[in-house]
Amino acid sequence: MLIVLTRIVSRSIWNKSWKRFKTFKKRTTVIKIELNKTNQRIGHAEDRIEGIEIRVQNVEETMTKMIRMQSQLESKQIDQEGRSRRDNIRIYNVPEDIEKNSMNDYVEQLLRDTLDFPPDTELHVERDHRAPVPKPRKNARPRSIVVKFLRYKMKEEVIRKAWVKQDIFVGQQKIYFDHDYPPAVLQKRKEYSEVKKALKDRKIRFQTPYPARLRVFYEDGTHIYHTAEDAYLDMVKRGFHVEKTPLTESLMEQLEHTSWAQQKTS
């Protein structure tokens, strides 16, 4: 009797175990199938990602070539524009409407009065006008005056006299003379503003050669900077306190930074 009961119990346990095993096996089979599908999807995704990376690399290479071509064209355009302006000067801060009915008469008299040209000196002014922008509101900064000379030497003489004299006034208003730079060059030169301020505070002589460089006469020798960023970094190393001017990134720099960021995250 005991043997019969033992067999019955054993068979019951076996049947239950077998059912559990079959259920587990089915689940394991399903999991394997799903894993295979997942692996296949991952494989397809990796293939697509690899293809996208190749296309992105090709696009970046093409963009790099296009940006370089654009940069070369812009450089040529800026050079041509600079040549077309080489006989021009700009006079800043001259009050609006002070010229009345004749800008030419006013400019000639202004140059003679402020820069001490003799009455018999021919100034060879070809034409002059206010900068072609909307007239400012009352008490706003006046538009600059563009003056074109027939002779380059006369233009240079005007600039030289103005820079030697430095403090030039129209009534109570201090005015400034400068070359007529292309907008792109003027923007690059403005990037040196904080650097030049620090040099002036230290009473260190400097020059700003065309198009946008900075020549500084330090006690230990002369140094020429080709970008405001170079000047800032070197002057900080020399112990200057210089506020960093926000710089506009070129398209090439933006592309390089984007590529570097992508490499770091990959």
mmCIF file of C-alpha atoms in Angstrom:
data_model
loop_
_atom_site.group_PDB
_atom_site.id
_atom_site.type_symbol
_atom_site.label_atom_id
_atom_site.label_comp_id
_atom_site.label_asym_id
_atom_site.label_seq_id
_atom_site.Cartn_x
_atom_site.Cartn_y
_atom_site.Cartn_z
ATOM 1 C CA MET A 1 0.000 0.000 0.000
ATOM 2 C CA LEU A 2 2.793 2.390 0.907
ATOM 3 C CA ILE A 3 4.539 1.593 -2.345
ATOM 4 C CA VAL A 4 1.397 2.397 -4.335
ATOM 5 C CA LEU A 5 0.973 5.725 -2.542
ATOM 6 C CA THR A 6 4.610 6.558 -3.127
ATOM 7 C CA ARG A 7 4.239 5.883 -6.843
ATOM 8 C CA ILE A 8 1.091 7.994 -7.050
ATOM 9 C CA VAL A 9 2.761 10.937 -5.280
ATOM 10 C CA SER A 10 5.902 10.604 -7.406
ATOM 11 C CA ARG A 11 3.867 10.521 -10.606
ATOM 12 C CA SER A 12 1.904 13.608 -9.520
ATOM 13 C CA ILE A 13 5.095 15.488 -8.726
ATOM 14 C CA TRP A 14 6.586 14.432 -12.046
ATOM 15 C CA ASN A 15 3.527 15.535 -14.003
ATOM 16 C CA LYS A 16 3.568 18.953 -12.324
ATOM 17 C CA SER A 17 7.307 19.329 -12.888
ATOM 18 C CA TRP A 18 6.956 18.304 -16.508
ATOM 19 C CA LYS A 19 4.196 20.835 -17.108
ATOM 20 C CA ARG A 20 6.301 23.557 -15.521
ATOM 21 C CA PHE A 21 9.275 22.526 -17.627
ATOM 22 C CA LYS A 22 7.215 22.618 -20.826
ATOM 23 C CA THR A 23 5.881 26.074 -19.887
ATOM 24 C CA PHE A 24 9.403 27.319 -19.107
ATOM 25 C CA LYS A 25 10.697 25.867 -22.383
ATOM 26 C CA LYS A 26 7.970 27.628 -24.349
ATOM 27 C CA ARG A 27 8.756 30.924 -22.637
ATOM 28 C CA THR A 28 12.466 30.417 -23.249
ATOM 29 C CA THR A 29 11.770 29.736 -26.923
ATOM 30 C CA VAL A 30 9.684 32.923 -27.164
ATOM 31 C CA ILE A 31 12.454 34.915 -25.476
ATOM 32 C CA LYS A 32 15.036 33.499 -27.882
ATOM 33 C CA ILE A 33 12.849 34.430 -30.835
ATOM 34 C CA GLU A 34 12.401 37.976 -29.498
ATOM 35 C CA LEU A 35 16.154 38.253 -28.829
ATOM 36 C CA ASN A 36 16.895 37.183 -32.387
ATOM 37 C CA LYS A 37 14.457 39.768 -33.711
ATOM 38 C CA THR A 38 15.998 42.421 -31.463
ATOM 39 C CA ASN A 39 19.496 41.501 -32.619
ATOM 40 C CA GLN A 40 18.357 41.747 -36.217
ATOM 41 C CA ARG A 41 16.817 45.168 -35.584
ATOM 42 C CA ILE A 42 20.012 46.315 -33.849
ATOM 43 C CA GLY A 43 22.048 45.042 -36.771
ATOM 44 C CA HIS A 44 19.852 46.913 -39.272
ATOM 45 C CA ALA A 45 20.046 50.040 -37.085
ATOM 46 C CA GLU A 46 23.843 49.837 -36.928
ATOM 47 C CA ASP A 47 23.961 49.512 -40.711
ATOM 48 C CA ARG A 48 21.723 52.562 -41.092
ATOM 49 C CA ILE A 49 23.747 54.547 -38.546
ATOM 50 C CA GLU A 50 26.967 53.652 -40.341
ATOM 51 C CA GLY A 51 25.417 54.789 -43.605
ATOM 52 C CA ILE A 52 24.253 58.047 -42.022
ATOM 53 C CA GLU A 53 27.703 58.673 -40.529
ATOM 54 C CA ILE A 54 29.274 58.213 -43.955
ATOM 55 C CA ARG A 55 26.767 60.604 -45.510
ATOM 56 C CA VAL A 56 27.315 63.163 -42.711
ATOM 57 C CA GLN A 57 31.069 62.924 -43.217
ATOM 58 C CA ASN A 58 30.612 63.463 -46.956
ATOM 59 C CA VAL A 59 28.331 66.430 -46.286
ATOM 60 C CA GLU A 60 30.876 67.949 -43.864
ATOM 61 C CA GLU A 61 33.669 67.534 -46.400
ATOM 62 C CA THR A 62 31.521 69.172 -49.081
ATOM 63 C CA MET A 63 30.540 72.011 -46.707
ATOM 64 C CA THR A 64 34.186 72.529 -45.773
ATOM 65 C CA LYS A 65 35.116 72.923 -49.436
ATOM 66 C CA MET A 66 32.191 75.288 -50.038
ATOM 67 C CA ILE A 67 33.014 77.380 -46.956
ATOM 68 C CA ARG A 68 36.642 77.660 -48.079
ATOM 69 C CA MET A 69 35.518 78.769 -51.519
ATOM 70 C CA GLN A 70 33.117 81.260 -49.950
ATOM 71 C CA SER A 71 35.870 82.554 -47.670
ATOM 72 C CA GLN A 72 38.180 83.039 -50.655
ATOM 73 C CA LEU A 73 35.454 84.893 -52.559
ATOM 74 C CA GLU A 74 34.706 87.074 -49.523
ATOM 75 C CA SER A 75 38.406 87.862 -49.128
ATOM 76 C CA LYS A 76 38.595 88.918 -52.778
ATOM 77 C CA GLN A 77 35.443 90.991 -52.402
ATOM 78 C CA ILE A 78 36.750 92.693 -49.251
ATOM 79 C CA ASP A 79 40.070 93.369 -50.974
ATOM 80 C CA GLN A 80 38.320 94.913 -53.992
ATOM 81 C CA GLU A 81 36.060 96.969 -51.745
ATOM 82 C CA GLY A 82 39.071 98.121 -49.749
ATOM 83 C CA ARG A 83 40.815 99.220 -52.941
ATOM 84 C CA SER A 84 37.731 101.133 -54.040
ATOM 85 C CA ARG A 85 37.770 102.964 -50.678
ATOM 86 C CA ARG A 86 41.514 103.630 -50.497
ATOM 87 C CA ASP A 87 41.059 107.305 -51.438
ATOM 88 C CA ASN A 88 38.284 107.821 -48.858
ATOM 89 C CA ILE A 89 38.206 108.979 -45.267
ATOM 90 C CA ARG A 90 35.403 109.065 -42.716
ATOM 91 C CA ILE A 91 34.802 111.916 -40.318
ATOM 92 C CA TYR A 92 32.874 110.867 -37.216
ATOM 93 C CA ASN A 93 30.744 112.808 -34.756
ATOM 94 C CA VAL A 94 30.114 115.894 -36.906
ATOM 95 C CA PRO A 95 26.662 117.246 -35.868
ATOM 96 C CA GLU A 96 23.800 116.623 -38.272
ATOM 97 C CA ASP A 97 22.722 119.448 -40.642
ATOM 98 C CA ILE A 98 25.725 121.585 -39.763
ATOM 99 C CA GLU A 99 26.703 121.436 -43.446
ATOM 100 C CA LYS A 100 23.473 123.269 -44.404
ATOM 101 C CA ASN A 101 23.078 123.386 -48.202
ATOM 102 C CA SER A 102 26.563 122.378 -49.362
ATOM 103 C CA MET A 103 28.447 119.414 -47.946
ATOM 104 C CA ASN A 104 31.399 120.039 -50.252
ATOM 105 C CA ASP A 105 31.892 123.632 -49.110
ATOM 106 C CA TYR A 106 31.522 122.636 -45.472
ATOM 107 C CA VAL A 107 34.023 119.746 -45.683
ATOM 108 C CA GLU A 108 36.668 121.859 -47.409
ATOM 109 C CA GLN A 109 36.322 124.599 -44.810
ATOM 110 C CA LEU A 110 36.328 122.015 -41.987
ATOM 111 C CA LEU A 111 39.591 120.487 -43.221
ATOM 112 C CA ARG A 112 41.252 123.875 -43.515
ATOM 113 C CA ASP A 113 40.059 125.116 -40.133
ATOM 114 C CA THR A 114 40.775 121.993 -38.099
ATOM 115 C CA LEU A 115 43.900 120.664 -39.838
ATOM 116 C CA ASP A 116 45.565 124.005 -40.614
ATOM 117 C CA PHE A 117 45.833 123.660 -44.396
ATOM 118 C CA PRO A 118 47.004 126.905 -46.027
ATOM 119 C CA PRO A 119 44.348 128.728 -48.083
ATOM 120 C CA ASP A 120 46.234 128.101 -51.332
ATOM 121 C CA THR A 121 46.481 124.312 -50.785
ATOM 122 C CA GLU A 122 44.318 122.361 -53.224
ATOM 123 C CA LEU A 123 42.557 119.617 -51.249
ATOM 124 C CA HIS A 124 41.333 117.703 -54.312
ATOM 125 C CA VAL A 125 38.037 116.606 -52.762
ATOM 126 C CA GLU A 126 36.096 114.709 -55.415
ATOM 127 C CA ARG A 127 32.851 114.203 -53.489
ATOM 128 C CA ASP A 128 31.486 113.922 -49.964
ATOM 129 C CA HIS A 129 28.270 112.853 -48.301
ATOM 130 C CA ARG A 130 26.764 111.495 -45.125
ATOM 131 C CA ALA A 131 26.789 107.725 -44.631
ATOM 132 C CA PRO A 132 23.841 106.213 -46.553
ATOM 133 C CA VAL A 133 21.796 105.201 -43.518
ATOM 134 C CA PRO A 134 18.568 106.669 -42.086
ATOM 135 C CA LYS A 135 18.947 110.039 -40.426
ATOM 136 C CA PRO A 136 19.267 109.549 -36.647
ATOM 137 C CA ARG A 137 16.876 110.966 -34.099
ATOM 138 C CA LYS A 138 17.655 114.103 -32.147
ATOM 139 C CA ASN A 139 20.519 113.637 -29.648
ATOM 140 C CA ALA A 140 21.489 110.314 -31.285
ATOM 141 C CA ARG A 141 24.976 109.815 -32.689
ATOM 142 C CA PRO A 142 25.281 111.630 -36.057
ATOM 143 C CA ARG A 143 26.037 109.828 -39.282
ATOM 144 C CA SER A 144 29.645 109.822 -40.399
ATOM 145 C CA ILE A 145 30.774 111.896 -43.382
ATOM 146 C CA VAL A 146 32.458 110.036 -46.257
ATOM 147 C CA VAL A 147 35.012 112.095 -48.166
ATOM 148 C CA LYS A 148 36.593 110.874 -51.399
ATOM 149 C CA PHE A 149 39.796 112.528 -52.620
ATOM 150 C CA LEU A 150 41.111 112.637 -56.153
ATOM 151 C CA ARG A 151 44.633 111.932 -54.883
ATOM 152 C CA TYR A 152 45.663 109.219 -52.468
ATOM 153 C CA LYS A 153 48.558 111.304 -51.137
ATOM 154 C CA MET A 154 46.188 114.081 -50.067
ATOM 155 C CA LYS A 155 43.967 111.584 -48.293
ATOM 156 C CA GLU A 156 46.982 110.226 -46.409
ATOM 157 C CA GLU A 157 48.086 113.753 -45.515
ATOM 158 C CA VAL A 158 44.654 114.513 -44.048
ATOM 159 C CA ILE A 159 44.764 111.334 -41.945
ATOM 160 C CA ARG A 160 48.312 112.082 -40.802
ATOM 161 C CA LYS A 161 47.459 115.631 -39.733
ATOM 162 C CA ALA A 162 44.343 114.460 -37.892
ATOM 163 C CA TRP A 163 46.191 111.740 -36.012
ATOM 164 C CA VAL A 164 49.016 114.100 -35.064
ATOM 165 C CA LYS A 165 46.604 116.726 -33.794
ATOM 166 C CA GLN A 166 44.340 114.161 -32.066
ATOM 167 C CA ASP A 167 41.978 116.518 -30.233
ATOM 168 C CA ILE A 168 39.809 118.122 -32.930
ATOM 169 C CA PHE A 169 36.536 119.856 -32.158
ATOM 170 C CA VAL A 170 33.559 121.292 -33.979
ATOM 171 C CA GLY A 171 32.171 123.677 -31.389
ATOM 172 C CA GLN A 172 32.022 121.559 -28.220
ATOM 173 C CA GLN A 173 31.868 118.290 -30.166
ATOM 174 C CA LYS A 174 35.027 116.185 -30.526
ATOM 175 C CA ILE A 175 35.325 114.698 -34.018
ATOM 176 C CA TYR A 176 37.438 111.832 -35.373
ATOM 177 C CA PHE A 177 39.110 111.096 -38.690
ATOM 178 C CA ASP A 178 39.775 107.573 -39.943
ATOM 179 C CA HIS A 179 40.146 105.464 -43.062
ATOM 180 C CA ASP A 180 36.972 104.318 -44.791
ATOM 181 C CA TYR A 181 37.150 100.591 -44.067
ATOM 182 C CA PRO A 182 34.850 97.930 -45.557
ATOM 183 C CA PRO A 183 32.228 96.796 -42.993
ATOM 184 C CA ALA A 184 33.813 93.346 -42.584
ATOM 185 C CA VAL A 185 37.223 94.896 -41.870
ATOM 186 C CA LEU A 186 35.709 97.461 -39.513
ATOM 187 C CA GLN A 187 34.016 94.681 -37.531
ATOM 188 C CA LYS A 188 37.309 92.800 -37.158
ATOM 189 C CA ARG A 189 39.079 95.975 -36.029
ATOM 190 C CA LYS A 190 36.362 96.637 -33.444
ATOM 191 C CA GLU A 191 37.138 93.268 -31.872
ATOM 192 C CA TYR A 192 40.401 94.797 -30.582
ATOM 193 C CA SER A 193 38.548 97.485 -28.592
ATOM 194 C CA GLU A 194 39.063 95.980 -25.115
ATOM 195 C CA VAL A 195 42.656 95.045 -25.926
ATOM 196 C CA LYS A 196 43.456 98.599 -27.047
ATOM 197 C CA LYS A 197 41.759 99.981 -23.937
ATOM 198 C CA ALA A 198 44.060 97.887 -21.740
ATOM 199 C CA LEU A 199 47.097 99.105 -23.676
ATOM 200 C CA LYS A 200 46.028 102.727 -23.319
ATOM 201 C CA ASP A 201 45.606 102.251 -19.566
ATOM 202 C CA ARG A 202 49.223 101.072 -19.415
ATOM 203 C CA LYS A 203 50.286 103.860 -21.825
ATOM 204 C CA ILE A 204 51.780 101.313 -24.231
ATOM 205 C CA ARG A 205 52.085 102.465 -27.827
ATOM 206 C CA PHE A 206 50.381 100.417 -30.533
ATOM 207 C CA GLN A 207 49.362 100.591 -34.171
ATOM 208 C CA THR A 208 46.555 98.910 -36.133
ATOM 209 C CA PRO A 209 47.879 97.983 -39.606
ATOM 210 C CA TYR A 210 45.404 97.173 -42.358
ATOM 211 C CA PRO A 211 43.289 95.149 -42.547
ATOM 212 C CA ALA A 212 42.846 94.032 -38.919
ATOM 213 C CA ARG A 213 46.122 93.503 -37.117
ATOM 214 C CA LEU A 214 47.600 94.968 -33.957
ATOM 215 C CA ARG A 215 51.237 95.991 -33.561
ATOM 216 C CA VAL A 216 52.211 96.535 -29.920
ATOM 217 C CA PHE A 217 55.477 98.120 -28.801
ATOM 218 C CA TYR A 218 56.253 96.324 -25.531
ATOM 219 C CA GLU A 219 59.374 97.091 -23.518
ATOM 220 C CA ASP A 220 60.816 93.694 -24.471
ATOM 221 C CA GLY A 221 60.104 94.175 -28.177
ATOM 222 C CA THR A 222 57.420 94.620 -30.822
ATOM 223 C CA HIS A 223 54.712 92.014 -31.248
ATOM 224 C CA ILE A 224 52.168 91.743 -34.063
ATOM 225 C CA TYR A 225 48.802 90.066 -33.472
ATOM 226 C CA HIS A 226 46.702 88.844 -36.385
ATOM 227 C CA THR A 227 43.471 88.308 -34.428
ATOM 228 C CA ALA A 228 41.878 89.829 -31.344
ATOM 229 C CA GLU A 229 41.781 86.358 -29.778
ATOM 230 C CA ASP A 230 45.579 86.007 -30.127
ATOM 231 C CA ALA A 231 46.079 89.447 -28.601
ATOM 232 C CA TYR A 232 43.759 88.686 -25.687
ATOM 233 C CA LEU A 233 45.416 85.350 -24.825
ATOM 234 C CA ASP A 234 48.968 86.729 -25.019
ATOM 235 C CA MET A 235 48.188 89.849 -23.006
ATOM 236 C CA VAL A 236 46.528 87.803 -20.253
ATOM 237 C CA LYS A 237 49.730 85.736 -20.063
ATOM 238 C CA ARG A 238 51.665 89.000 -19.744
ATOM 239 C CA GLY A 239 49.585 89.966 -16.711
ATOM 240 C CA PHE A 240 47.170 92.425 -18.326
ATOM 241 C CA HIS A 241 43.598 92.698 -17.112
ATOM 242 C CA VAL A 242 41.617 92.511 -20.344
ATOM 243 C CA GLU A 243 37.883 92.139 -20.797
ATOM 244 C CA LYS A 244 37.217 89.535 -23.471
ATOM 245 C CA THR A 245 35.305 90.883 -26.454
ATOM 246 C CA PRO A 246 32.632 88.480 -27.783
ATOM 247 C CA LEU A 247 33.813 87.246 -31.173
ATOM 248 C CA THR A 248 31.677 86.176 -34.096
ATOM 249 C CA GLU A 249 32.469 82.614 -35.135
ATOM 250 C CA SER A 250 33.092 81.993 -38.810
ATOM 251 C CA LEU A 251 31.151 79.269 -40.602
ATOM 252 C CA MET A 252 34.271 77.094 -40.576
ATOM 253 C CA GLU A 253 34.685 77.479 -36.817
ATOM 254 C CA GLN A 254 31.033 76.630 -36.244
ATOM 255 C CA LEU A 255 31.376 73.497 -38.373
ATOM 256 C CA GLU A 256 34.549 72.434 -36.566
ATOM 257 C CA HIS A 257 32.944 72.925 -33.139
ATOM 258 C CA THR A 258 29.863 70.953 -34.188
ATOM 259 C CA SER A 259 31.996 68.081 -35.491
ATOM 260 C CA TRP A 260 34.065 68.034 -32.299
ATOM 261 C CA ALA A 261 30.939 67.978 -30.124
ATOM 262 C CA GLN A 262 29.576 65.044 -32.112
ATOM 263 C CA GLN A 263 32.837 63.136 -31.717
ATOM 264 C CA LYS A 264 32.790 63.660 -27.932
ATOM 265 C CA THR A 265 29.246 62.316 -27.621
ATOM 266 C CA SER A 266 29.857 59.286 -29.861
#
